[in-house]
Amino acid sequence: MKAVIGKTLLASVSLLALFAPQSAYAQLVPQPWVSVGSKEGDITYSVGAKALSFGAELGVGPDGAVGVDVLKFIPLPVISPYVGVGYYSEDKGVAFSGGVQTRATDNVFVGVGYNSVRGINGQLGIRF
């Protein structure tokens, strides 16, 4: 009986090891996106990328404010909510952000977010 359990456990671990690299590889490849939003009537823009549940976003806000946000994603099966903090020029200071991204197709994802400097934004990204 112990031999059967041991062989079953070994086979299960082997199959898990066989399929795990694909998932890990998918997280290592950066997933870029572009974003357009609005804050107090001004159009805002950003570009970003995520890998290994972390992301970075370079954004342009009202009055020409430029800043960088660092994001932490929570990988769930269907959606990936995120929170972040950043810093912007033109006396805008510290910014807080949050949102959610989800897959639209196998290679495209969409999202919606809010940034305290750049306002509400929509996101369109590519998965490689």
PDB file of N, CA, C and O in Angstrom, residues 2-3 9 13 17 23 31 33 49 76-77 83 88-89 93 96 98 101 105 115 123 126:
ATOM      1  N   LYS A   2       1.942   1.266   0.804  1.00  0.00           N
ATOM      2  CA  LYS A   2       2.828   2.424   0.839  1.00  0.00           C
ATOM      3  C   LYS A   2       3.495   2.647  -0.514  1.00  0.00           C
ATOM      4  O   LYS A   2       3.711   3.782  -0.922  1.00  0.00           O
ATOM      5  N   ALA A   3       3.806   1.557  -1.214  1.00  0.00           N
ATOM      6  CA  ALA A   3       4.439   1.675  -2.534  1.00  0.00           C
ATOM      7  C   ALA A   3       3.485   2.324  -3.536  1.00  0.00           C
ATOM      8  O   ALA A   3       3.900   3.162  -4.345  1.00  0.00           O
ATOM      9  N   LEU A   9       2.113   9.578  -5.612  1.00  0.00           N
ATOM     10  CA  LEU A   9       2.638  10.887  -5.233  1.00  0.00           C
ATOM     11  C   LEU A   9       3.751  11.323  -6.176  1.00  0.00           C
ATOM     12  O   LEU A   9       3.783  12.472  -6.621  1.00  0.00           O
ATOM     13  N   VAL A  13       3.595  14.663  -8.579  1.00  0.00           N
ATOM     14  CA  VAL A  13       4.607  15.710  -8.510  1.00  0.00           C
ATOM     15  C   VAL A  13       5.294  15.885  -9.858  1.00  0.00           C
ATOM     16  O   VAL A  13       5.573  17.000 -10.292  1.00  0.00           O
ATOM     17  N   ALA A  17       5.342  19.314 -12.022  1.00  0.00           N
ATOM     18  CA  ALA A  17       6.591  19.933 -12.468  1.00  0.00           C
ATOM     19  C   ALA A  17       6.597  20.128 -13.981  1.00  0.00           C
ATOM     20  O   ALA A  17       7.152  21.100 -14.491  1.00  0.00           O
ATOM     21  N   SER A  23       3.313  28.225 -16.598  1.00  0.00           N
ATOM     22  CA  SER A  23       2.705  29.262 -15.788  1.00  0.00           C
ATOM     23  C   SER A  23       3.750  30.257 -15.309  1.00  0.00           C
ATOM     24  O   SER A  23       3.524  31.451 -15.334  1.00  0.00           O
ATOM     25  N   GLN A  31       3.855  42.276 -19.502  1.00  0.00           N
ATOM     26  CA  GLN A  31       2.598  42.512 -20.200  1.00  0.00           C
ATOM     27  C   GLN A  31       2.358  44.028 -20.235  1.00  0.00           C
ATOM     28  O   GLN A  31       1.924  44.618 -19.252  1.00  0.00           O
ATOM     29  N   TRP A  33       0.782  47.806 -21.356  1.00  0.00           N
ATOM     30  CA  TRP A  33      -0.516  48.401 -21.657  1.00  0.00           C
ATOM     31  C   TRP A  33      -0.382  49.905 -21.856  1.00  0.00           C
ATOM     32  O   TRP A  33       0.614  50.500 -21.476  1.00  0.00           O
ATOM     33  N   ALA A  49       3.591  48.330 -17.530  1.00  0.00           N
ATOM     34  CA  ALA A  49       3.885  46.921 -17.756  1.00  0.00           C
ATOM     35  C   ALA A  49       3.857  46.201 -16.418  1.00  0.00           C
ATOM     36  O   ALA A  49       4.151  46.800 -15.375  1.00  0.00           O
ATOM     37  N   LEU A  76      -5.859  36.734  -9.558  1.00  0.00           N
ATOM     38  CA  LEU A  76      -7.005  35.866  -9.340  1.00  0.00           C
ATOM     39  C   LEU A  76      -7.344  35.185 -10.662  1.00  0.00           C
ATOM     40  O   LEU A  76      -6.871  35.613 -11.715  1.00  0.00           O
ATOM     41  N   PRO A  77      -8.169  34.139 -10.653  1.00  0.00           N
ATOM     42  CA  PRO A  77      -8.436  33.405 -11.899  1.00  0.00           C
ATOM     43  C   PRO A  77      -9.003  34.243 -13.047  1.00  0.00           C
ATOM     44  O   PRO A  77      -8.618  34.079 -14.183  1.00  0.00           O
ATOM     45  N   VAL A  83      -3.324  47.736  -6.564  1.00  0.00           N
ATOM     46  CA  VAL A  83      -3.201  48.983  -5.816  1.00  0.00           C
ATOM     47  C   VAL A  83      -1.811  49.525  -6.088  1.00  0.00           C
ATOM     48  O   VAL A  83      -0.896  48.764  -6.430  1.00  0.00           O
ATOM     49  N   TYR A  88       4.415  62.399  -8.522  1.00  0.00           N
ATOM     50  CA  TYR A  88       4.240  63.216  -9.717  1.00  0.00           C
ATOM     51  C   TYR A  88       4.843  64.604  -9.526  1.00  0.00           C
ATOM     52  O   TYR A  88       4.834  65.160  -8.418  1.00  0.00           O
ATOM     53  N   SER A  89       5.330  65.173 -10.644  1.00  0.00           N
ATOM     54  CA  SER A  89       5.926  66.512 -10.650  1.00  0.00           C
ATOM     55  C   SER A  89       4.839  67.584 -10.602  1.00  0.00           C
ATOM     56  O   SER A  89       3.652  67.261 -10.452  1.00  0.00           O
ATOM     57  N   GLY A  93       2.741  65.784  -6.161  1.00  0.00           N
ATOM     58  CA  GLY A  93       3.160  64.960  -5.026  1.00  0.00           C
ATOM     59  C   GLY A  93       2.798  63.498  -5.155  1.00  0.00           C
ATOM     60  O   GLY A  93       2.781  62.925  -6.243  1.00  0.00           O
ATOM     61  N   PHE A  96      -2.072  57.946  -5.317  1.00  0.00           N
ATOM     62  CA  PHE A  96      -2.542  56.606  -4.982  1.00  0.00           C
ATOM     63  C   PHE A  96      -3.405  56.109  -6.123  1.00  0.00           C
ATOM     64  O   PHE A  96      -4.126  56.886  -6.750  1.00  0.00           O
ATOM     65  N   GLY A  98      -5.633  52.495  -7.936  1.00  0.00           N
ATOM     66  CA  GLY A  98      -6.232  51.177  -7.805  1.00  0.00           C
ATOM     67  C   GLY A  98      -7.061  50.886  -9.030  1.00  0.00           C
ATOM     68  O   GLY A  98      -7.453  51.797  -9.762  1.00  0.00           O
ATOM     69  N   GLN A 101      -7.761  44.607 -13.891  1.00  0.00           N
ATOM     70  CA  GLN A 101      -7.532  44.198 -15.275  1.00  0.00           C
ATOM     71  C   GLN A 101      -8.082  42.791 -15.465  1.00  0.00           C
ATOM     72  O   GLN A 101      -8.059  41.982 -14.538  1.00  0.00           O
ATOM     73  N   THR A 105      -9.252  38.603 -24.609  1.00  0.00           N
ATOM     74  CA  THR A 105      -8.978  37.446 -25.472  1.00  0.00           C
ATOM     75  C   THR A 105      -7.714  36.785 -24.935  1.00  0.00           C
ATOM     76  O   THR A 105      -7.177  37.197 -23.915  1.00  0.00           O
ATOM     77  N   ASN A 115      -6.506  56.929 -10.544  1.00  0.00           N
ATOM     78  CA  ASN A 115      -5.272  57.465 -10.003  1.00  0.00           C
ATOM     79  C   ASN A 115      -5.606  58.842  -9.450  1.00  0.00           C
ATOM     80  O   ASN A 115      -6.269  59.632 -10.115  1.00  0.00           O
ATOM     81  N   GLN A 123      -7.741  51.005 -19.797  1.00  0.00           N
ATOM     82  CA  GLN A 123      -6.467  50.393 -20.178  1.00  0.00           C
ATOM     83  C   GLN A 123      -6.678  49.316 -21.245  1.00  0.00           C
ATOM     84  O   GLN A 123      -7.675  48.614 -21.227  1.00  0.00           O
ATOM     85  N   ILE A 126      -1.439  44.014 -23.982  1.00  0.00           N
ATOM     86  CA  ILE A 126      -1.092  42.832 -24.786  1.00  0.00           C
ATOM     87  C   ILE A 126      -0.405  41.799 -23.903  1.00  0.00           C
ATOM     88  O   ILE A 126       0.473  42.130 -23.109  1.00  0.00           O
TER      89      ILE A 126
END
